[in-house]
Amino acid sequence: MSVIVFVDHTQGSFKKKAFETVNYAAETAKRIGGGDVVAVVLGTVSNEELNQLGQYGATKVLHGNDARFDNFNARAYAKAITAAAQQSSAKVTVVSYNVSGKAVAGMVAAQLKAGLVSGAIDYPTTDNGFVVKKTVFSGKAFAFVKINSDIKVIALVPNTFSVTKGEGSVSVEALNVSLSDADFGVKKISEDVVKGEIPLSEAELVVSGGRGLKGPENWGILEDLGKALGATLACSRPVADAHWRPHHEHVGQTGGTIRPNLYIAVGISGAIQHLAGVNSSKTIVVINKDPEAPFFKAADYGVVGDAFEVLPRLTEAVNKFKASHN
């Protein structure tokens, strides 16, 4: 019984979340009795990149090498993934629960007449049917969902598992799917690409700022700490809404959902909408001068103090520690 995995890429390059979904699909295939792990890749990607997928558990790649796929379109992508699943007689289709995965998972499930679990955070168990663990209520609880349909779709929360690289190889074949220009629906006019940063969805260390920093001119102390730690920067919604920081840095219920190993929140009160996007972080450190800030209740470690005094001292301590271990 084969497993299909939609493998997302960024301008022809695979990132951690791509390898994570392939690892997940490979483990899922073992749990349902073995079979091919078929990676579906859409758009312009080199054979060198495609061949990497074998090292993470894929046994075959179906490549939709059509330049029209270079611009994401949910309708066209869903049709292509569905065609790949049908051609492979796949029992399970795996996607990442990121922006593109959220857009296509429901359509793929509908076209395959499949049961769908979105926001999965663990491998399926098969002792009592096909059961998948997922987050509910903005990450405040878990649900165990049994999929009774013959065909199943799972959308995996990124950064849930560490990535394991092996020695496997993969065969690459063309994906046979007929698409008209009407399937792509819309035309991209322009695109702003953020370069030189680890995407928040893949970051293991994140330093985030809120209104307590008082203005964009004070973001330097946060950037210094981020540089010292090798962390990605984030912000709360009010900061993004005020245009202090770009919207792609906004984390929370209406922004990005992240699962880093370390999340440092500076000058953020910790409203429930913000917590919904970060409460799966493995370790949360809160720095706030208000001892009654709600965020302290969710924190693993808390520092009550003025960010303008605490952050420079913390950055200095990190740099001294790094220097002493070089």
CSV table of C-alpha atoms in Angstrom, one decimal:
chain,number,residue,atom,x,y,z
A,1,MET,CA,0.0,0.0,0.0
A,2,SER,CA,1.8,3.1,-1.2
A,3,VAL,CA,1.9,6.5,0.5
A,4,ILE,CA,1.9,9.7,-1.4
A,5,VAL,CA,3.7,12.8,0.0
A,6,PHE,CA,3.4,16.3,-1.5
A,7,VAL,CA,6.9,17.8,-1.1
A,8,ASP,CA,7.0,21.6,-1.2
A,9,HIS,CA,10.0,23.5,-2.3
A,10,THR,CA,11.2,27.1,-2.3
A,11,GLN,CA,12.4,28.3,-5.7
A,12,GLY,CA,13.6,24.8,-6.6
A,13,SER,CA,15.2,24.1,-3.2
A,14,PHE,CA,13.9,21.7,-0.5
A,15,LYS,CA,13.9,22.9,3.1
A,16,LYS,CA,13.6,21.1,6.4
A,17,LYS,CA,9.8,20.8,6.4
A,18,ALA,CA,10.0,19.0,3.0
A,19,PHE,CA,12.4,16.3,4.3
A,20,GLU,CA,10.2,16.1,7.5
A,21,THR,CA,7.1,15.2,5.5
A,22,VAL,CA,9.0,12.6,3.5
A,23,ASN,CA,10.3,11.0,6.8
A,24,TYR,CA,6.8,11.0,8.1
A,25,ALA,CA,5.4,9.4,5.0
A,26,ALA,CA,8.1,6.7,5.1
A,27,GLU,CA,7.3,5.8,8.8
A,28,THR,CA,3.6,5.8,8.0
A,29,ALA,CA,4.2,3.4,5.1
A,30,LYS,CA,5.9,1.0,7.5
A,31,ARG,CA,3.0,1.2,10.0
A,32,ILE,CA,0.4,0.3,7.3
A,33,GLY,CA,2.3,-2.7,6.0
A,34,GLY,CA,5.0,-1.3,3.8
A,35,GLY,CA,4.9,-0.1,0.1
A,36,ASP,CA,6.2,2.7,-2.0
A,37,VAL,CA,6.7,6.1,-0.7
A,38,VAL,CA,5.9,8.3,-3.7
A,39,ALA,CA,7.0,12.0,-3.5
A,40,VAL,CA,5.1,14.4,-5.6
A,41,VAL,CA,7.1,17.5,-6.7
A,42,LEU,CA,5.6,20.3,-8.8
A,43,GLY,CA,7.5,22.9,-10.7
A,44,THR,CA,11.1,23.5,-11.8
A,45,VAL,CA,13.4,21.4,-9.5
A,46,SER,CA,16.8,19.9,-10.6
A,47,ASN,CA,17.4,16.2,-10.6
A,48,GLU,CA,20.1,16.7,-8.0
A,49,GLU,CA,17.5,18.1,-5.6
A,50,LEU,CA,15.0,15.4,-6.4
A,51,ASN,CA,17.5,12.7,-5.8
A,52,GLN,CA,18.0,13.9,-2.2
A,53,LEU,CA,14.5,12.7,-1.4
A,54,GLY,CA,15.6,9.1,-1.5
A,55,GLN,CA,17.9,9.7,1.5
A,56,TYR,CA,14.8,10.7,3.6
A,57,GLY,CA,12.6,7.7,2.7
A,58,ALA,CA,11.1,8.3,-0.7
A,59,THR,CA,11.3,5.4,-3.1
A,60,LYS,CA,9.9,7.2,-6.2
A,61,VAL,CA,9.4,10.8,-7.3
A,62,LEU,CA,6.6,11.9,-9.6
A,63,HIS,CA,7.8,15.2,-11.0
A,64,GLY,CA,5.3,17.6,-12.5
A,65,ASN,CA,8.0,19.5,-14.5
A,66,ASP,CA,5.7,22.2,-15.7
A,67,ALA,CA,6.8,25.9,-15.3
A,68,ARG,CA,3.2,26.9,-14.6
A,69,PHE,CA,3.6,25.1,-11.2
A,70,ASP,CA,6.4,27.5,-10.3
A,71,ASN,CA,3.7,29.9,-9.1
A,72,PHE,CA,1.6,28.2,-6.5
A,73,ASN,CA,-2.1,27.7,-7.4
A,74,ALA,CA,-4.2,25.6,-5.0
A,75,ARG,CA,-6.6,24.3,-7.6
A,76,ALA,CA,-3.9,23.1,-10.0
A,77,TYR,CA,-1.8,21.7,-7.3
A,78,ALA,CA,-4.7,19.8,-5.8
A,79,LYS,CA,-5.6,18.3,-9.1
A,80,ALA,CA,-2.0,17.2,-9.7
A,81,ILE,CA,-1.7,15.6,-6.2
A,82,THR,CA,-5.0,13.8,-6.6
A,83,ALA,CA,-3.9,12.5,-10.0
A,84,ALA,CA,-0.6,11.2,-8.5
A,85,ALA,CA,-2.5,9.5,-5.6
A,86,GLN,CA,-4.9,7.8,-8.1
A,87,GLN,CA,-2.0,6.7,-10.4
A,88,SER,CA,-0.1,5.2,-7.4
A,89,SER,CA,-3.2,3.6,-5.8
A,90,ALA,CA,-2.1,5.4,-2.6
A,91,LYS,CA,-4.0,4.7,0.6
A,92,VAL,CA,-2.5,7.7,2.4
A,93,THR,CA,-1.6,11.2,1.2
A,94,VAL,CA,0.7,13.4,3.4
A,95,VAL,CA,1.1,17.1,3.1
A,96,SER,CA,2.8,19.7,5.3
A,97,TYR,CA,0.3,21.8,7.3
A,98,ASN,CA,1.9,25.1,6.0
A,99,VAL,CA,0.4,27.7,3.8
A,100,SER,CA,0.3,25.6,0.6
A,101,GLY,CA,-0.6,22.4,2.5
A,102,LYS,CA,-3.6,24.1,4.2
A,103,ALA,CA,-4.8,25.3,0.8
A,104,VAL,CA,-4.7,22.0,-1.0
A,105,ALA,CA,-5.4,19.4,1.8
A,106,GLY,CA,-9.2,19.8,1.8
A,107,MET,CA,-9.5,19.8,-2.0
A,108,VAL,CA,-7.4,16.7,-2.3
A,109,ALA,CA,-9.4,14.9,0.4
A,110,ALA,CA,-12.7,15.9,-1.3
A,111,GLN,CA,-11.5,14.7,-4.8
A,112,LEU,CA,-10.2,11.4,-3.3
A,113,LYS,CA,-13.3,11.0,-1.1
A,114,ALA,CA,-10.9,10.7,1.8
A,115,GLY,CA,-10.9,11.3,5.5
A,116,LEU,CA,-8.7,14.3,6.5
A,117,VAL,CA,-6.8,15.1,9.7
A,118,SER,CA,-5.3,18.6,9.6
A,119,GLY,CA,-2.7,19.6,12.2
A,120,ALA,CA,-1.3,16.1,12.9
A,121,ILE,CA,1.5,16.0,15.5
A,122,ASP,CA,2.2,12.3,15.7
A,123,TYR,CA,2.5,9.2,13.6
A,124,PRO,CA,-0.8,7.3,13.0
A,125,THR,CA,-1.4,4.2,15.2
A,126,THR,CA,-3.1,1.2,13.8
A,127,ASP,CA,-3.9,-1.0,16.8
A,128,ASN,CA,-7.5,0.2,16.9
A,129,GLY,CA,-8.2,1.4,13.4
A,130,PHE,CA,-6.2,4.3,11.8
A,131,VAL,CA,-5.9,7.0,14.5
A,132,VAL,CA,-4.0,10.3,14.3
A,133,LYS,CA,-3.2,12.7,17.1
A,134,LYS,CA,-3.8,16.4,16.4
A,135,THR,CA,-4.0,19.7,18.2
A,136,VAL,CA,-7.4,21.4,18.9
A,137,PHE,CA,-8.6,24.6,20.6
A,138,SER,CA,-5.7,26.6,19.3
A,139,GLY,CA,-3.1,24.2,20.7
A,140,LYS,CA,-4.6,24.0,24.2
A,141,ALA,CA,-5.7,20.3,23.9
A,142,PHE,CA,-5.2,17.2,21.8
A,143,ALA,CA,-7.7,15.0,19.9
A,144,PHE,CA,-7.3,11.5,18.6
A,145,VAL,CA,-9.1,11.1,15.3
A,146,LYS,CA,-10.0,7.8,13.7
A,147,ILE,CA,-10.2,7.9,9.9
A,148,ASN,CA,-12.7,5.2,8.8
A,149,SER,CA,-12.5,5.9,5.0
A,150,ASP,CA,-10.3,3.7,2.8
A,151,ILE,CA,-8.3,6.6,1.5
A,152,LYS,CA,-6.8,9.0,4.0
A,153,VAL,CA,-5.1,12.5,4.0
A,154,ILE,CA,-2.9,13.8,6.7
A,155,ALA,CA,-1.6,17.4,7.1
A,156,LEU,CA,1.5,17.4,9.3
A,157,VAL,CA,2.4,20.4,11.5
A,158,PRO,CA,5.9,21.5,10.5
A,159,ASN,CA,8.7,21.2,13.0
A,160,THR,CA,7.0,18.3,14.8
A,161,PHE,CA,9.8,15.8,14.3
A,162,SER,CA,13.6,16.0,13.8
A,163,VAL,CA,14.8,15.0,10.3
A,164,THR,CA,16.6,11.7,9.8
A,165,LYS,CA,18.9,11.3,6.7
A,166,GLY,CA,19.7,7.9,5.4
A,167,GLU,CA,21.3,6.3,2.4
A,168,GLY,CA,18.3,5.5,0.2
A,169,SER,CA,18.0,6.2,-3.5
A,170,VAL,CA,15.0,7.2,-5.6
A,171,SER,CA,13.7,6.8,-9.1
A,172,VAL,CA,12.3,9.9,-10.9
A,173,GLU,CA,9.4,9.7,-13.3
A,174,ALA,CA,7.2,12.3,-15.0
A,175,LEU,CA,3.8,13.0,-13.5
A,176,ASN,CA,1.1,12.4,-16.0
A,177,VAL,CA,-1.6,15.0,-15.4
A,178,SER,CA,-3.4,17.1,-18.0
A,179,LEU,CA,-4.0,20.7,-17.0
A,180,SER,CA,-5.3,23.6,-19.0
A,181,ASP,CA,-4.5,27.2,-18.3
A,182,ALA,CA,-8.0,27.5,-16.8
A,183,ASP,CA,-6.9,25.1,-14.0
A,184,PHE,CA,-4.4,27.7,-12.9
A,185,GLY,CA,-7.1,30.3,-12.6
A,186,VAL,CA,-5.0,33.3,-11.6
A,187,LYS,CA,-1.8,35.0,-12.8
A,188,LYS,CA,0.9,36.3,-10.4
A,189,ILE,CA,1.8,39.9,-11.1
A,190,SER,CA,4.6,40.4,-8.6
A,191,GLU,CA,6.3,38.7,-5.7
A,192,ASP,CA,8.3,39.9,-2.7
A,193,VAL,CA,10.8,37.3,-1.6
A,194,VAL,CA,12.5,37.4,1.8
A,195,LYS,CA,16.1,36.2,1.5
A,196,GLY,CA,18.9,35.3,3.9
A,197,GLU,CA,16.6,34.3,6.8
A,198,ILE,CA,15.5,31.0,8.2
A,199,PRO,CA,11.7,30.8,7.7
A,200,LEU,CA,9.8,31.0,11.0
A,201,SER,CA,8.0,27.7,10.3
A,202,GLU,CA,11.5,26.0,10.3
A,203,ALA,CA,13.3,28.1,12.9
A,204,GLU,CA,14.5,26.2,16.1
A,205,LEU,CA,15.3,29.5,17.9
A,206,VAL,CA,13.0,32.5,17.7
A,207,VAL,CA,13.3,35.9,19.4
A,208,SER,CA,10.0,37.9,19.3
A,209,GLY,CA,9.1,41.5,20.2
A,210,GLY,CA,5.9,43.3,21.1
A,211,ARG,CA,4.6,46.7,21.9
A,212,GLY,CA,6.8,46.8,25.0
A,213,LEU,CA,9.7,47.8,22.7
A,214,LYS,CA,7.9,51.1,22.2
A,215,GLY,CA,8.8,51.6,18.5
A,216,PRO,CA,10.6,50.2,15.4
A,217,GLU,CA,13.7,52.3,16.2
A,218,ASN,CA,14.3,50.1,19.3
A,219,TRP,CA,14.4,46.8,17.4
A,220,GLY,CA,18.1,46.9,17.3
A,221,ILE,CA,18.4,45.3,20.8
A,222,LEU,CA,16.2,42.4,19.6
A,223,GLU,CA,18.2,42.0,16.4
A,224,ASP,CA,21.5,41.9,18.5
A,225,LEU,CA,20.1,39.1,20.7
A,226,GLY,CA,18.9,37.3,17.6
A,227,LYS,CA,22.2,37.5,15.9
A,228,ALA,CA,24.0,36.3,19.1
A,229,LEU,CA,21.8,33.3,19.4
A,230,GLY,CA,21.4,32.6,15.6
A,231,ALA,CA,17.7,33.1,16.0
A,232,THR,CA,15.0,34.2,13.6
A,233,LEU,CA,13.0,37.3,14.5
A,234,ALA,CA,9.2,37.4,15.1
A,235,CYS,CA,6.7,39.9,16.4
A,236,SER,CA,3.1,40.1,17.8
A,237,ARG,CA,0.2,41.2,15.7
A,238,PRO,CA,0.0,44.8,17.0
A,239,VAL,CA,3.6,45.3,16.0
A,240,ALA,CA,2.9,44.1,12.4
A,241,ASP,CA,-0.3,46.1,12.2
A,242,ALA,CA,1.6,49.2,13.2
A,243,HIS,CA,4.1,48.5,10.4
A,244,TRP,CA,7.0,48.4,12.9
A,245,ARG,CA,7.9,45.0,11.4
A,246,PRO,CA,6.9,43.1,8.2
A,247,HIS,CA,3.8,40.9,8.3
A,248,HIS,CA,5.8,37.7,7.6
A,249,GLU,CA,7.3,38.0,11.1
A,250,HIS,CA,3.8,38.0,12.8
A,251,VAL,CA,3.2,34.9,14.9
A,252,GLY,CA,-0.1,34.1,16.5
A,253,GLN,CA,-3.6,32.8,15.8
A,254,THR,CA,-3.9,35.1,12.8
A,255,GLY,CA,-0.3,34.9,11.8
A,256,GLY,CA,2.2,32.1,11.7
A,257,THR,CA,2.2,29.0,13.9
A,258,ILE,CA,5.6,28.0,15.1
A,259,ARG,CA,7.2,25.1,17.2
A,260,PRO,CA,10.8,26.2,17.9
A,261,ASN,CA,13.0,24.6,20.5
A,262,LEU,CA,13.3,28.1,22.2
A,263,TYR,CA,10.9,31.0,22.0
A,264,ILE,CA,11.9,34.3,23.7
A,265,ALA,CA,9.1,36.8,24.0
A,266,VAL,CA,10.1,40.4,24.8
A,267,GLY,CA,7.5,43.0,25.7
A,268,ILE,CA,4.6,40.8,24.7
A,269,SER,CA,1.7,40.6,27.2
A,270,GLY,CA,0.6,37.1,26.0
A,271,ALA,CA,-2.9,37.4,24.8
A,272,ILE,CA,-4.6,34.2,23.9
A,273,GLN,CA,-4.4,35.0,20.2
A,274,HIS,CA,-0.7,35.2,20.4
A,275,LEU,CA,-0.3,32.1,22.6
A,276,ALA,CA,-2.3,30.1,20.0
A,277,GLY,CA,0.6,30.5,17.5
A,278,VAL,CA,3.5,29.8,19.9
A,279,ASN,CA,2.3,27.5,22.7
A,280,SER,CA,3.8,24.4,21.1
A,281,SER,CA,7.3,25.8,21.6
A,282,LYS,CA,9.4,23.4,23.5
A,283,THR,CA,10.8,26.2,25.9
A,284,ILE,CA,9.2,29.6,26.3
A,285,VAL,CA,11.2,32.5,28.0
A,286,VAL,CA,9.2,35.7,28.7
A,287,ILE,CA,10.8,39.1,29.4
A,288,ASN,CA,8.4,41.7,30.6
A,289,LYS,CA,8.5,44.5,33.2
A,290,ASP,CA,4.8,43.8,34.2
A,291,PRO,CA,4.9,40.9,36.7
A,292,GLU,CA,1.1,40.4,36.0
A,293,ALA,CA,1.6,39.8,32.3
A,294,PRO,CA,-0.5,36.8,31.3
A,295,PHE,CA,2.4,35.3,29.3
A,296,PHE,CA,4.2,34.4,32.5
A,297,LYS,CA,1.6,31.7,33.2
A,298,ALA,CA,2.6,29.9,29.9
A,299,ALA,CA,6.4,30.5,30.4
A,300,ASP,CA,9.0,27.9,31.3
A,301,TYR,CA,11.3,30.8,32.4
A,302,GLY,CA,10.4,34.4,33.2
A,303,VAL,CA,12.4,37.6,33.7
A,304,VAL,CA,10.6,40.5,35.3
A,305,GLY,CA,12.5,43.6,34.1
A,306,ASP,CA,12.9,46.4,31.6
A,307,ALA,CA,13.7,45.0,28.1
A,308,PHE,CA,16.1,47.9,27.5
A,309,GLU,CA,18.2,46.8,30.4
A,310,VAL,CA,17.7,43.0,30.2
A,311,LEU,CA,18.4,42.4,26.5
A,312,PRO,CA,21.8,44.1,26.2
A,313,ARG,CA,23.0,42.2,29.3
A,314,LEU,CA,21.6,38.9,27.9
A,315,THR,CA,23.2,39.5,24.6
A,316,GLU,CA,26.5,40.3,26.2
A,317,ALA,CA,26.3,37.0,28.3
A,318,VAL,CA,25.5,35.0,25.2
A,319,ASN,CA,28.5,36.5,23.3
A,320,LYS,CA,30.8,35.8,26.2
A,321,PHE,CA,29.7,32.2,26.5
A,322,LYS,CA,30.2,31.7,22.8
A,323,ALA,CA,33.7,33.3,22.9
A,324,SER,CA,34.7,31.1,25.8
A,325,HIS,CA,33.7,27.9,23.9
A,326,ASN,CA,35.4,28.8,20.6
